[in-house]
Short mmCIF file of C-alpha atoms in Angstrom, two decimals:
data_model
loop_
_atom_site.label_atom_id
_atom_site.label_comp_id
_atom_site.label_asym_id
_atom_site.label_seq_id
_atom_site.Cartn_x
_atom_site.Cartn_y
_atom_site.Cartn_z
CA UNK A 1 36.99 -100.22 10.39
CA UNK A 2 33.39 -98.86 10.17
CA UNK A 3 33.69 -97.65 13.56
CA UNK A 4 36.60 -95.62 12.52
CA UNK A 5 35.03 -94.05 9.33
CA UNK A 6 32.01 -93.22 11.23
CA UNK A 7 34.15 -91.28 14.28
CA UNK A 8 36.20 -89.19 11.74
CA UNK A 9 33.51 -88.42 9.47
CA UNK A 10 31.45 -87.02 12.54
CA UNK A 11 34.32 -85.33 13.96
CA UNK A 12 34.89 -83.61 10.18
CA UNK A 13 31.35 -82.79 9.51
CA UNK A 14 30.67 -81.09 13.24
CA UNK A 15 34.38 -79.42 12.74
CA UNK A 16 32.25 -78.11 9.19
CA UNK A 17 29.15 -77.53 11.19
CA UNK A 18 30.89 -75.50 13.35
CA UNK A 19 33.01 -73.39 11.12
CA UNK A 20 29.81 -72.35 9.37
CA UNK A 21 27.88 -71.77 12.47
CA UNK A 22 29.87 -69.83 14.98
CA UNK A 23 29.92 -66.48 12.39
CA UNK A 24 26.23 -66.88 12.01
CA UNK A 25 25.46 -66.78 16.11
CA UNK A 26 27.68 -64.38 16.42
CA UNK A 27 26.22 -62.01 13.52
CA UNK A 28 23.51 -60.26 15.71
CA UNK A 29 26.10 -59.29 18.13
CA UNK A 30 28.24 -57.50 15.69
CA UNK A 31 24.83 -56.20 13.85
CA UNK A 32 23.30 -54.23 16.87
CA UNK A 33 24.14 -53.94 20.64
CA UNK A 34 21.08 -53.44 21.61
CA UNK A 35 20.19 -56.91 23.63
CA UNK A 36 16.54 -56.38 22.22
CA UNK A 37 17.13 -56.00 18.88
CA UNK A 38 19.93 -58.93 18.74
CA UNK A 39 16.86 -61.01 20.44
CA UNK A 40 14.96 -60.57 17.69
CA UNK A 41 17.46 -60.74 15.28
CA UNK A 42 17.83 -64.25 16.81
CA UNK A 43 14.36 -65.43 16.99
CA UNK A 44 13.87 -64.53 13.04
CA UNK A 45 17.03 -66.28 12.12
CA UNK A 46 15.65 -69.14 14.07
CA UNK A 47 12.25 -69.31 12.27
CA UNK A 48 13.79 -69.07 9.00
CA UNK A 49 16.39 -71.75 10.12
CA UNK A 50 12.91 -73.87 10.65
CA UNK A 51 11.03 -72.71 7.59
CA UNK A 52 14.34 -73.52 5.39
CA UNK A 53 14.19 -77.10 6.53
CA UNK A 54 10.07 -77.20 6.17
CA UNK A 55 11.27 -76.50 2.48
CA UNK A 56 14.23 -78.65 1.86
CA UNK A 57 12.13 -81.84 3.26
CA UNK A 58 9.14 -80.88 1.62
CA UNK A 59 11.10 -80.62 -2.17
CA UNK A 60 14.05 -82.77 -1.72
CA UNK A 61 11.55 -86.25 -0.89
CA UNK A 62 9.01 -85.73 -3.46
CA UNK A 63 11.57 -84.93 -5.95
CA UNK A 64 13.89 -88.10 -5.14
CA UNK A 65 10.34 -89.85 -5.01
CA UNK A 66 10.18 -88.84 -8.43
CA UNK A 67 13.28 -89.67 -10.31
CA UNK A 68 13.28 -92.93 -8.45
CA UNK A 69 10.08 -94.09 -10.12
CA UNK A 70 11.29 -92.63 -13.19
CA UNK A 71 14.75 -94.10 -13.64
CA UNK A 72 12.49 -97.76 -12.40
CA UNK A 73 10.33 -97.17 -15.36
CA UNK A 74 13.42 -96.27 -17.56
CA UNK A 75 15.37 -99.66 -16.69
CA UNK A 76 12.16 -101.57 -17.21
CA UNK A 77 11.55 -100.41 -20.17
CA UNK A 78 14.99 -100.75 -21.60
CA UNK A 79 15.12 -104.48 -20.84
#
């Protein structure tokens, strides 16, 4: 049964992952038709694809870090 779950969640969340992603790609192309301009349309889009990640990984562990120890120190306290 796990092996089911796991094949149709994947197949939903790349279905997802595609549905977002296909407009974005193609947004340079429909922004300029210059092939110079849509390569650096690209390459920006990439670093800030890469910078946005930097960012979530950076926030999203410390903060889960945090409430963790908090909510410990909360249910210790409260027994």
């Amino acid at each position: 049964m796990k092996i089911v779950y796991a094949f149709v969640t994947n197949i939903l969340l790349m279905t997802l992952y595609s549905a977002n992603n296909m407009p974005y790609s193609a947004l340079g192309a429909v922004m300029t038709g210059d092939v110079v301009e849509r390569a650096k349309l690209n390459s920006y889009r990439f670093i800030a694809a890469l910078v946005a990640q930097f960012v979530v990984v950076g926030v999203t562990l410390p903060w889960f870090s945090s409430l963790a120890a908090r909510l410990m120190t909360d249910n210790s306290a409260g027994k």
